[in-house]
């Protein structure tokens, strides 16, 4: 004799699972995008951080304002950073890392990060 018991999921059970997966995706996707943006921003911080020692050495040796070429052969581009530029006055040196417009997290496209060197107290500050 055949039993009347079914071995499948009901429609309501499937709808509940789909709703739970949708809620989890709604929370996870923005968190993942923030994680990606932070990881890509760290490339700019790393490239700019590589300019700290050559900048201090240049000021210690010459007392003058450096150019990028005077700092040796620093990395000025990366996978997400399109360029690093230098703007200098006698009182501070500002390095600006600009992100590419494509291939980066939406919040970073075309934005920049700055590292500012103050030779009077040999300190660095950041504009993120």
Tab-separated table of N, CA, C and O in Angstrom:
chain	number	residue	atom	x	y	z
A	1	UNK	N	0.825	-1.164	0.000
A	1	UNK	CA	0.000	0.000	0.000
A	1	UNK	C	0.884	1.248	0.000
A	1	UNK	O	1.880	1.327	0.697
A	2	UNK	N	0.529	2.284	-0.753
A	2	UNK	CA	1.286	3.517	-0.912
A	2	UNK	C	0.861	4.514	0.157
A	2	UNK	O	-0.315	4.755	0.358
A	3	UNK	N	1.859	5.089	0.796
A	3	UNK	CA	1.599	6.080	1.836
A	3	UNK	C	1.240	7.412	1.197
A	3	UNK	O	1.751	7.775	0.136
A	4	UNK	N	0.439	8.228	1.826
A	4	UNK	CA	0.035	9.532	1.305
A	4	UNK	C	1.005	10.641	1.686
A	4	UNK	O	0.749	11.811	1.454
A	5	UNK	N	2.156	10.295	2.250
A	5	UNK	CA	3.123	11.296	2.698
A	5	UNK	C	3.992	11.762	1.529
A	5	UNK	O	4.516	10.959	0.778
A	6	UNK	N	4.193	13.074	1.399
A	6	UNK	CA	5.001	13.653	0.332
A	6	UNK	C	6.433	13.858	0.824
A	6	UNK	O	6.669	14.079	2.006
A	7	UNK	N	7.399	13.816	-0.086
A	7	UNK	CA	8.799	13.968	0.269
A	7	UNK	C	9.412	15.277	-0.219
A	7	UNK	O	10.615	15.407	-0.269
A	8	UNK	N	8.634	16.266	-0.559
A	8	UNK	CA	9.175	17.523	-1.082
A	8	UNK	C	8.929	18.690	-0.140
A	8	UNK	O	8.399	18.539	0.963
A	9	UNK	N	9.361	19.903	-0.592
A	9	UNK	CA	9.133	21.116	0.172
A	9	UNK	C	7.829	21.751	-0.284
A	9	UNK	O	7.456	21.677	-1.459
A	10	UNK	N	7.165	22.418	0.615
A	10	UNK	CA	5.944	23.125	0.238
A	10	UNK	C	6.333	24.473	-0.374
A	10	UNK	O	7.466	24.955	-0.212
A	11	UNK	N	5.410	25.073	-1.040
A	11	UNK	CA	5.650	26.374	-1.666
A	11	UNK	C	6.005	27.431	-0.612
A	11	UNK	O	6.910	28.243	-0.823
A	12	UNK	N	5.357	27.415	0.508
A	12	UNK	CA	5.635	28.406	1.545
A	12	UNK	C	7.039	28.231	2.104
A	12	UNK	O	7.727	29.211	2.391
A	13	UNK	N	7.516	27.016	2.255
A	13	UNK	CA	8.880	26.779	2.722
A	13	UNK	C	9.900	27.332	1.724
A	13	UNK	O	10.886	27.965	2.118
A	14	UNK	N	9.677	27.132	0.461
A	14	UNK	CA	10.575	27.659	-0.572
A	14	UNK	C	10.558	29.188	-0.596
A	14	UNK	O	11.597	29.826	-0.751
A	15	UNK	N	9.385	29.781	-0.401
A	15	UNK	CA	9.283	31.237	-0.400
A	15	UNK	C	10.015	31.830	0.808
A	15	UNK	O	10.653	32.878	0.699
A	16	UNK	N	9.956	31.152	1.936
A	16	UNK	CA	10.664	31.622	3.125
A	16	UNK	C	12.172	31.569	2.893
A	16	UNK	O	12.902	32.509	3.235
A	17	UNK	N	12.671	30.508	2.307
A	17	UNK	CA	14.097	30.388	2.018
A	17	UNK	C	14.535	31.483	1.052
A	17	UNK	O	15.576	32.122	1.256
A	18	UNK	N	13.758	31.747	0.009
A	18	UNK	CA	14.102	32.801	-0.948
A	18	UNK	C	14.111	34.160	-0.256
A	18	UNK	O	15.001	34.991	-0.498
A	19	UNK	N	13.177	34.411	0.626
A	19	UNK	CA	13.133	35.693	1.347
A	19	UNK	C	14.354	35.848	2.251
A	19	UNK	O	14.956	36.925	2.312
A	20	UNK	N	14.757	34.792	2.931
A	20	UNK	CA	15.930	34.845	3.800
A	20	UNK	C	17.191	35.106	2.984
A	20	UNK	O	18.023	35.931	3.352
A	21	UNK	N	17.337	34.440	1.860
A	21	UNK	CA	18.499	34.653	0.995
A	21	UNK	C	18.510	36.098	0.483
A	21	UNK	O	19.558	36.744	0.430
A	22	UNK	N	17.357	36.630	0.139
A	22	UNK	CA	17.265	38.018	-0.316
A	22	UNK	C	17.680	39.004	0.757
A	22	UNK	O	18.385	39.984	0.489
A	23	UNK	N	17.266	38.775	1.983
A	23	UNK	CA	17.639	39.657	3.095
A	23	UNK	C	19.142	39.587	3.337
A	23	UNK	O	19.808	40.615	3.528
A	24	UNK	N	19.693	38.394	3.339
A	24	UNK	CA	21.137	38.244	3.529
A	24	UNK	C	21.920	38.944	2.423
A	24	UNK	O	22.934	39.591	2.680
A	25	UNK	N	21.454	38.839	1.184
A	25	UNK	CA	22.132	39.505	0.062
A	25	UNK	C	22.041	41.018	0.193
A	25	UNK	O	22.999	41.737	-0.106
A	26	UNK	N	20.909	41.522	0.661
A	26	UNK	CA	20.738	42.967	0.819
A	26	UNK	C	21.702	43.533	1.864
A	26	UNK	O	22.126	44.681	1.773
A	27	UNK	N	22.076	42.737	2.839
A	27	UNK	CA	23.022	43.173	3.857
A	27	UNK	C	24.456	42.951	3.395
A	27	UNK	O	25.333	43.785	3.605
A	28	UNK	N	24.710	41.840	2.733
A	28	UNK	CA	26.078	41.456	2.384
A	28	UNK	C	26.662	42.278	1.231
A	28	UNK	O	27.850	42.603	1.251
A	29	UNK	N	25.890	42.627	0.242
A	29	UNK	CA	26.424	43.326	-0.934
A	29	UNK	C	26.991	44.702	-0.573
A	29	UNK	O	28.121	45.012	-0.948
A	30	UNK	N	26.283	45.563	0.162
A	30	UNK	CA	26.898	46.850	0.534
A	30	UNK	C	28.140	46.680	1.415
A	30	UNK	O	29.108	47.435	1.277
A	31	UNK	N	28.114	45.709	2.320
A	31	UNK	CA	29.285	45.475	3.169
A	31	UNK	C	30.473	45.043	2.323
A	31	UNK	O	31.608	45.469	2.560
A	32	UNK	N	30.237	44.229	1.324
A	32	UNK	CA	31.304	43.782	0.440
A	32	UNK	C	31.853	44.947	-0.373
A	32	UNK	O	33.067	45.080	-0.549
A	33	UNK	N	30.975	45.821	-0.858
A	33	UNK	CA	31.424	46.977	-1.634
A	33	UNK	C	32.278	47.913	-0.776
A	33	UNK	O	33.268	48.463	-1.255
A	34	UNK	N	31.923	48.086	0.490
A	34	UNK	CA	32.745	48.899	1.392
A	34	UNK	C	34.112	48.263	1.596
A	34	UNK	O	35.131	48.951	1.624
A	35	UNK	N	34.126	46.953	1.733
A	35	UNK	CA	35.384	46.223	1.909
A	35	UNK	C	36.281	46.403	0.685
A	35	UNK	O	37.474	46.649	0.809
A	36	UNK	N	35.705	46.307	-0.504
A	36	UNK	CA	36.471	46.468	-1.748
A	36	UNK	C	37.031	47.886	-1.842
A	36	UNK	O	38.192	48.091	-2.188
A	37	UNK	N	36.219	48.894	-1.514
A	37	UNK	CA	36.675	50.289	-1.567
A	37	UNK	C	37.831	50.526	-0.595
A	37	UNK	O	38.818	51.191	-0.938
A	38	UNK	N	37.749	49.969	0.614
A	38	UNK	CA	38.834	50.130	1.582
A	38	UNK	C	40.110	49.462	1.087
A	38	UNK	O	41.205	50.000	1.255
A	39	UNK	N	39.967	48.300	0.486
A	39	UNK	CA	41.139	47.595	-0.037
A	39	UNK	C	41.777	48.377	-1.178
A	39	UNK	O	43.006	48.476	-1.263
A	40	UNK	N	40.975	48.955	-2.048
A	40	UNK	CA	41.515	49.733	-3.162
A	40	UNK	C	42.127	51.043	-2.666
A	40	UNK	O	43.147	51.488	-3.184
A	41	UNK	N	41.528	51.667	-1.650
A	41	UNK	CA	42.083	52.899	-1.090
A	41	UNK	C	43.446	52.633	-0.452
A	41	UNK	O	44.330	53.487	-0.474
A	42	UNK	N	43.636	51.441	0.075
A	42	UNK	CA	44.914	51.129	0.723
A	42	UNK	C	46.071	51.159	-0.273
A	42	UNK	O	47.212	51.413	0.118
A	43	UNK	N	45.792	50.933	-1.557
A	43	UNK	CA	46.858	51.027	-2.549
A	43	UNK	C	47.408	52.453	-2.598
A	43	UNK	O	48.624	52.656	-2.640
A	44	UNK	N	46.531	53.446	-2.569
A	44	UNK	CA	46.981	54.845	-2.590
A	44	UNK	C	47.795	55.165	-1.337
A	44	UNK	O	48.833	55.825	-1.416
A	45	UNK	N	47.346	54.673	-0.182
A	45	UNK	CA	48.071	54.919	1.057
A	45	UNK	C	49.452	54.270	1.023
A	45	UNK	O	50.424	54.846	1.513
A	46	UNK	N	49.542	53.105	0.429
A	46	UNK	CA	50.828	52.420	0.324
A	46	UNK	C	51.776	53.171	-0.613
A	46	UNK	O	52.955	53.362	-0.293
A	47	UNK	N	51.262	53.591	-1.771
A	47	UNK	CA	52.106	54.329	-2.720
A	47	UNK	C	52.582	55.649	-2.125
A	47	UNK	O	53.759	56.015	-2.247
A	48	UNK	N	51.689	56.368	-1.465
A	48	UNK	CA	52.071	57.635	-0.852
A	48	UNK	C	53.020	57.403	0.322
A	48	UNK	O	53.972	58.166	0.518
A	49	UNK	N	52.770	56.356	1.089
A	49	UNK	CA	53.643	56.042	2.215
A	49	UNK	C	55.070	55.763	1.784
A	49	UNK	O	56.022	56.037	2.521
A	50	UNK	N	55.238	55.241	0.574
A	50	UNK	CA	56.574	54.986	0.043
A	50	UNK	C	57.360	56.255	-0.248
A	50	UNK	O	58.570	56.197	-0.483
A	51	UNK	N	56.696	57.394	-0.224
A	51	UNK	CA	57.366	58.676	-0.476
A	51	UNK	C	57.836	59.359	0.802
A	51	UNK	O	58.541	60.372	0.746
A	52	UNK	N	57.467	58.833	1.952
A	52	UNK	CA	57.826	59.482	3.216
A	52	UNK	C	59.341	59.557	3.425
A	52	UNK	O	59.887	60.635	3.659
A	53	UNK	N	59.996	58.434	3.366
A	53	UNK	CA	61.437	58.411	3.633
A	53	UNK	C	62.221	59.230	2.619
A	53	UNK	O	63.059	60.048	3.019
A	54	UNK	N	61.986	59.066	1.306
A	54	UNK	CA	62.733	59.907	0.362
A	54	UNK	C	62.482	61.406	0.550
A	54	UNK	O	63.385	62.218	0.366
A	55	UNK	N	61.274	61.768	0.948
A	55	UNK	CA	60.964	63.187	1.170
A	55	UNK	C	61.760	63.731	2.355
A	55	UNK	O	62.384	64.789	2.262
A	56	UNK	N	61.755	62.999	3.456
A	56	UNK	CA	62.523	63.436	4.634
A	56	UNK	C	64.016	63.508	4.323
A	56	UNK	O	64.702	64.446	4.736
A	57	UNK	N	64.526	62.507	3.603
A	57	UNK	CA	65.950	62.502	3.257
A	57	UNK	C	66.296	63.685	2.359
A	57	UNK	O	67.339	64.319	2.535
A	58	UNK	N	65.433	63.998	1.403
A	58	UNK	CA	65.688	65.110	0.487
A	58	UNK	C	65.769	66.429	1.267
A	58	UNK	O	66.679	67.230	1.049
A	59	UNK	N	64.806	66.646	2.156
A	59	UNK	CA	64.836	67.877	2.949
A	59	UNK	C	66.054	67.922	3.860
A	59	UNK	O	66.649	68.982	4.051
A	60	UNK	N	66.439	66.782	4.435
A	60	UNK	CA	67.599	66.753	5.328
A	60	UNK	C	68.890	67.075	4.572
A	60	UNK	O	69.772	67.749	5.094
A	61	UNK	N	68.979	66.605	3.324
A	61	UNK	CA	70.207	66.795	2.552
A	61	UNK	C	70.274	68.158	1.871
A	61	UNK	O	71.333	68.765	1.791
A	62	UNK	N	69.136	68.634	1.351
A	62	UNK	CA	69.173	69.855	0.548
A	62	UNK	C	68.480	71.045	1.201
A	62	UNK	O	68.783	72.186	0.869
A	63	UNK	N	67.510	70.773	2.055
A	63	UNK	CA	66.736	71.863	2.641
A	63	UNK	C	65.754	72.484	1.684
A	63	UNK	O	65.042	73.418	2.029
A	64	UNK	N	65.701	71.953	0.455
A	64	UNK	CA	64.819	72.505	-0.566
A	64	UNK	C	63.612	71.626	-0.816
A	64	UNK	O	63.459	70.559	-0.231
A	65	UNK	N	62.764	72.107	-1.707
A	65	UNK	CA	61.547	71.397	-2.068
A	65	UNK	C	61.857	70.370	-3.154
A	65	UNK	O	62.442	70.715	-4.179
A	66	UNK	N	61.465	69.115	-2.953
A	66	UNK	CA	61.794	68.083	-3.940
A	66	UNK	C	60.856	68.087	-5.138
A	66	UNK	O	59.783	68.677	-5.106
A	67	UNK	N	61.288	67.437	-6.185
A	67	UNK	CA	60.426	67.077	-7.299
A	67	UNK	C	60.257	65.562	-7.228
A	67	UNK	O	61.016	64.880	-6.533
A	68	UNK	N	59.296	65.024	-7.952
A	68	UNK	CA	59.112	63.569	-7.923
A	68	UNK	C	60.334	62.843	-8.468
A	68	UNK	O	60.731	61.807	-7.952
A	69	UNK	N	60.956	63.403	-9.495
A	69	UNK	CA	62.140	62.740	-10.060
A	69	UNK	C	63.333	62.810	-9.109
A	69	UNK	O	64.203	61.947	-9.148
A	70	UNK	N	63.370	63.806	-8.233
A	70	UNK	CA	64.466	63.929	-7.270
A	70	UNK	C	64.351	62.904	-6.142
A	70	UNK	O	65.293	62.700	-5.392
A	71	UNK	N	63.202	62.257	-6.038
A	71	UNK	CA	62.976	61.275	-4.976
A	71	UNK	C	63.380	59.866	-5.392
A	71	UNK	O	63.006	58.900	-4.750
A	72	UNK	N	64.104	59.745	-6.448
A	72	UNK	CA	64.507	58.422	-6.929
A	72	UNK	C	63.556	57.951	-8.010
A	72	UNK	O	63.191	58.696	-8.895
A	73	UNK	N	63.128	56.739	-7.896
A	73	UNK	CA	62.221	56.158	-8.878
A	73	UNK	C	60.981	55.615	-8.164
A	73	UNK	O	60.763	54.410	-8.144
A	74	UNK	N	60.156	56.497	-7.561
A	74	UNK	CA	59.003	56.003	-6.808
A	74	UNK	C	57.902	55.495	-7.734
A	74	UNK	O	57.775	55.934	-8.878
A	75	UNK	N	57.109	54.565	-7.220
A	75	UNK	CA	55.936	54.079	-7.966
A	75	UNK	C	54.880	55.174	-7.942
A	75	UNK	O	54.456	55.617	-6.880
A	76	UNK	N	54.469	55.632	-9.123
A	76	UNK	CA	53.513	56.736	-9.225
A	76	UNK	C	52.164	56.314	-9.761
A	76	UNK	O	51.259	57.140	-9.903
A	77	UNK	N	52.016	55.045	-10.099
A	77	UNK	CA	50.739	54.510	-10.559
A	77	UNK	C	50.551	53.126	-9.954
A	77	UNK	O	51.497	52.525	-9.444
A	78	UNK	N	49.342	52.645	-10.031
A	78	UNK	CA	49.042	51.317	-9.522
A	78	UNK	C	47.861	50.733	-10.262
A	78	UNK	O	47.417	51.275	-11.281
A	79	UNK	N	47.332	49.666	-9.727
A	79	UNK	CA	46.181	49.021	-10.363
A	79	UNK	C	44.944	49.911	-10.269
A	79	UNK	O	44.112	49.923	-11.163
A	80	UNK	N	44.819	50.670	-9.182
A	80	UNK	CA	43.653	51.532	-8.975
A	80	UNK	C	44.003	53.015	-8.977
A	80	UNK	O	43.127	53.855	-9.133
A	81	UNK	N	45.271	53.353	-8.801
A	81	UNK	CA	45.719	54.745	-8.774
A	81	UNK	C	46.240	55.117	-10.156
A	81	UNK	O	47.122	54.457	-10.694
A	82	UNK	N	45.675	56.190	-10.722
A	82	UNK	CA	46.087	56.594	-12.072
A	82	UNK	C	47.350	57.451	-12.043
A	82	UNK	O	48.152	57.394	-12.959
A	83	UNK	N	47.534	58.257	-10.977
A	83	UNK	CA	48.723	59.108	-10.919
A	83	UNK	C	48.947	59.635	-9.515
A	83	UNK	O	48.029	59.696	-8.706
A	84	UNK	N	50.192	60.017	-9.273
A	84	UNK	CA	50.553	60.746	-8.059
A	84	UNK	C	51.224	62.028	-8.508
A	84	UNK	O	52.120	62.008	-9.350
A	85	UNK	N	50.749	63.139	-7.968
A	85	UNK	CA	51.319	64.440	-8.307
A	85	UNK	C	51.854	65.104	-7.042
A	85	UNK	O	51.498	64.728	-5.939
A	86	UNK	N	52.691	66.106	-7.245
A	86	UNK	CA	53.310	66.831	-6.141
A	86	UNK	C	53.043	68.308	-6.326
A	86	UNK	O	53.216	68.842	-7.423
A	87	UNK	N	52.602	68.948	-5.276
A	87	UNK	CA	52.460	70.407	-5.245
A	87	UNK	C	53.210	70.877	-4.014
A	87	UNK	O	52.967	70.383	-2.915
A	88	UNK	N	54.139	71.805	-4.185
A	88	UNK	CA	55.000	72.181	-3.061
A	88	UNK	C	55.108	73.688	-2.915
A	88	UNK	O	55.081	74.432	-3.892
A	89	UNK	N	55.221	74.105	-1.675
A	89	UNK	CA	55.585	75.467	-1.318
A	89	UNK	C	56.750	75.349	-0.339
A	89	UNK	O	57.159	74.244	0.003
A	90	UNK	N	57.251	76.453	0.125
A	90	UNK	CA	58.365	76.377	1.071
A	90	UNK	C	57.917	75.842	2.431
A	90	UNK	O	58.728	75.375	3.213
A	91	UNK	N	56.611	75.882	2.704
A	91	UNK	CA	56.132	75.456	4.017
A	91	UNK	C	55.505	74.062	4.031
A	91	UNK	O	55.292	73.501	5.107
A	92	UNK	N	55.192	73.502	2.867
A	92	UNK	CA	54.629	72.157	2.850
A	92	UNK	C	54.711	71.529	1.470
A	92	UNK	O	54.785	72.220	0.466
A	93	UNK	N	54.689	70.205	1.469
A	93	UNK	CA	54.674	69.432	0.228
A	93	UNK	C	53.419	68.575	0.254
A	93	UNK	O	53.171	67.867	1.228
A	94	UNK	N	52.622	68.650	-0.809
A	94	UNK	CA	51.385	67.875	-0.883
A	94	UNK	C	51.479	66.888	-2.033
A	94	UNK	O	51.656	67.281	-3.188
A	95	UNK	N	51.370	65.616	-1.700
A	95	UNK	CA	51.311	64.547	-2.694
A	95	UNK	C	49.854	64.145	-2.841
A	95	UNK	O	49.166	63.914	-1.844
A	96	UNK	N	49.384	64.045	-4.091
A	96	UNK	CA	48.000	63.684	-4.348
A	96	UNK	C	47.959	62.431	-5.217
A	96	UNK	O	48.493	62.429	-6.324
A	97	UNK	N	47.314	61.388	-4.707
A	97	UNK	CA	47.095	60.154	-5.466
A	97	UNK	C	45.657	60.181	-5.969
A	97	UNK	O	44.721	60.263	-5.178
A	98	UNK	N	45.491	60.129	-7.296
A	98	UNK	CA	44.174	60.181	-7.906
A	98	UNK	C	43.799	58.792	-8.404
A	98	UNK	O	44.593	58.128	-9.078
A	99	UNK	N	42.580	58.364	-8.080
A	99	UNK	CA	42.106	57.052	-8.499
A	99	UNK	C	41.629	57.073	-9.943
A	99	UNK	O	41.189	58.108	-10.450
A	100	UNK	N	41.716	55.925	-10.588
A	100	UNK	CA	41.231	55.790	-11.956
A	100	UNK	C	39.721	55.985	-11.983
A	100	UNK	O	39.050	55.882	-10.962
A	101	UNK	N	39.194	56.257	-13.161
A	101	UNK	CA	37.752	56.466	-13.285
A	101	UNK	C	37.008	55.182	-13.609
A	101	UNK	O	35.795	55.125	-13.469
A	102	UNK	N	37.730	54.164	-14.035
A	102	UNK	CA	37.102	52.868	-14.309
A	102	UNK	C	37.869	51.776	-13.582
A	102	UNK	O	39.058	51.902	-13.324
A	103	UNK	N	37.173	50.713	-13.260
A	103	UNK	CA	37.818	49.578	-12.616
A	103	UNK	C	38.040	49.744	-11.125
A	103	UNK	O	38.783	48.975	-10.527
A	104	UNK	N	37.414	50.756	-10.529
A	104	UNK	CA	37.530	50.957	-9.085
A	104	UNK	C	36.130	50.955	-8.472
A	104	UNK	O	35.137	51.051	-9.178
A	105	UNK	N	36.080	50.884	-7.162
A	105	UNK	CA	34.791	50.926	-6.461
A	105	UNK	C	34.072	52.235	-6.805
A	105	UNK	O	34.726	53.266	-6.999
A	106	UNK	N	32.746	52.199	-6.899
A	106	UNK	CA	32.003	53.393	-7.324
A	106	UNK	C	32.317	54.656	-6.527
A	106	UNK	O	32.393	55.738	-7.075
A	107	UNK	N	32.544	54.562	-5.237
A	107	UNK	CA	32.819	55.740	-4.430
A	107	UNK	C	34.209	56.322	-4.621
A	107	UNK	O	34.490	57.436	-4.192
A	108	UNK	N	35.109	55.577	-5.268
A	108	UNK	CA	36.493	56.039	-5.447
A	108	UNK	C	36.768	56.633	-6.821
A	108	UNK	O	37.768	57.317	-6.998
A	109	UNK	N	35.937	56.370	-7.776
A	109	UNK	CA	36.174	56.765	-9.157
A	109	UNK	C	36.487	58.260	-9.277
A	109	UNK	O	35.665	59.116	-8.965
A	110	UNK	N	37.727	58.561	-9.698
A	110	UNK	CA	38.140	59.940	-9.917
A	110	UNK	C	38.455	60.740	-8.660
A	110	UNK	O	38.823	61.897	-8.753
A	111	UNK	N	38.323	60.141	-7.480
A	111	UNK	CA	38.629	60.866	-6.248
A	111	UNK	C	40.126	60.800	-5.956
A	111	UNK	O	40.872	60.152	-6.678
A	112	UNK	N	40.540	61.461	-4.887
A	112	UNK	CA	41.968	61.474	-4.575
A	112	UNK	C	42.202	61.400	-3.071
A	112	UNK	O	41.308	61.656	-2.273
A	113	UNK	N	43.436	61.048	-2.729
A	113	UNK	CA	43.918	61.000	-1.353
A	113	UNK	C	45.170	61.861	-1.315
A	113	UNK	O	45.990	61.812	-2.223
A	114	UNK	N	45.312	62.662	-0.262
A	114	UNK	CA	46.485	63.532	-0.162
A	114	UNK	C	47.306	63.201	1.082
A	114	UNK	O	46.756	62.901	2.138
A	115	UNK	N	48.611	63.286	0.903
A	115	UNK	CA	49.554	63.197	2.013
A	115	UNK	C	50.320	64.513	2.040
A	115	UNK	O	50.886	64.921	1.028
A	116	UNK	N	50.325	65.167	3.175
A	116	UNK	CA	50.936	66.490	3.302
A	116	UNK	C	52.119	66.397	4.257
A	116	UNK	O	51.987	65.888	5.371
A	117	UNK	N	53.259	66.909	3.792
A	117	UNK	CA	54.473	66.916	4.610
A	117	UNK	C	54.762	68.333	5.053
A	117	UNK	O	54.802	69.258	4.248
A	118	UNK	N	54.961	68.500	6.353
A	118	UNK	CA	55.328	69.792	6.920
A	118	UNK	C	56.794	69.717	7.340
A	118	UNK	O	57.122	69.071	8.332
A	119	UNK	N	57.705	70.369	6.599
A	119	UNK	CA	59.129	70.259	6.918
A	119	UNK	C	59.532	70.927	8.233
A	119	UNK	O	60.556	70.588	8.801
A	120	UNK	N	58.712	71.827	8.754
A	120	UNK	CA	59.082	72.504	9.997
A	120	UNK	C	59.134	71.552	11.182
A	120	UNK	O	59.973	71.687	12.059
A	121	UNK	N	58.229	70.581	11.201
A	121	UNK	CA	58.256	69.588	12.284
A	121	UNK	C	58.378	68.157	11.766
A	121	UNK	O	58.228	67.198	12.515
A	122	UNK	N	58.648	68.036	10.474
A	122	UNK	CA	58.848	66.727	9.813
A	122	UNK	C	57.671	65.789	10.014
A	122	UNK	O	57.836	64.593	10.183
A	123	UNK	N	56.456	66.332	9.969
A	123	UNK	CA	55.271	65.506	10.178
A	123	UNK	C	54.492	65.328	8.882
A	123	UNK	O	54.558	66.155	7.972
A	124	UNK	N	53.771	64.228	8.816
A	124	UNK	CA	52.898	63.933	7.684
A	124	UNK	C	51.456	63.922	8.175
A	124	UNK	O	51.158	63.444	9.269
A	125	UNK	N	50.568	64.436	7.355
A	125	UNK	CA	49.128	64.359	7.636
A	125	UNK	C	48.414	63.892	6.371
A	125	UNK	O	48.987	63.925	5.275
A	126	UNK	N	47.192	63.440	6.535
A	126	UNK	CA	46.443	62.847	5.436
A	126	UNK	C	45.109	63.525	5.249
A	126	UNK	O	44.458	63.913	6.215
A	127	UNK	N	44.691	63.668	3.997
A	127	UNK	CA	43.318	64.054	3.624
A	127	UNK	C	42.750	62.870	2.844
A	127	UNK	O	43.135	62.641	1.704
A	128	UNK	N	41.863	62.141	3.493
A	128	UNK	CA	41.305	60.932	2.859
A	128	UNK	C	39.970	61.220	2.241
A	128	UNK	O	39.187	61.959	2.661
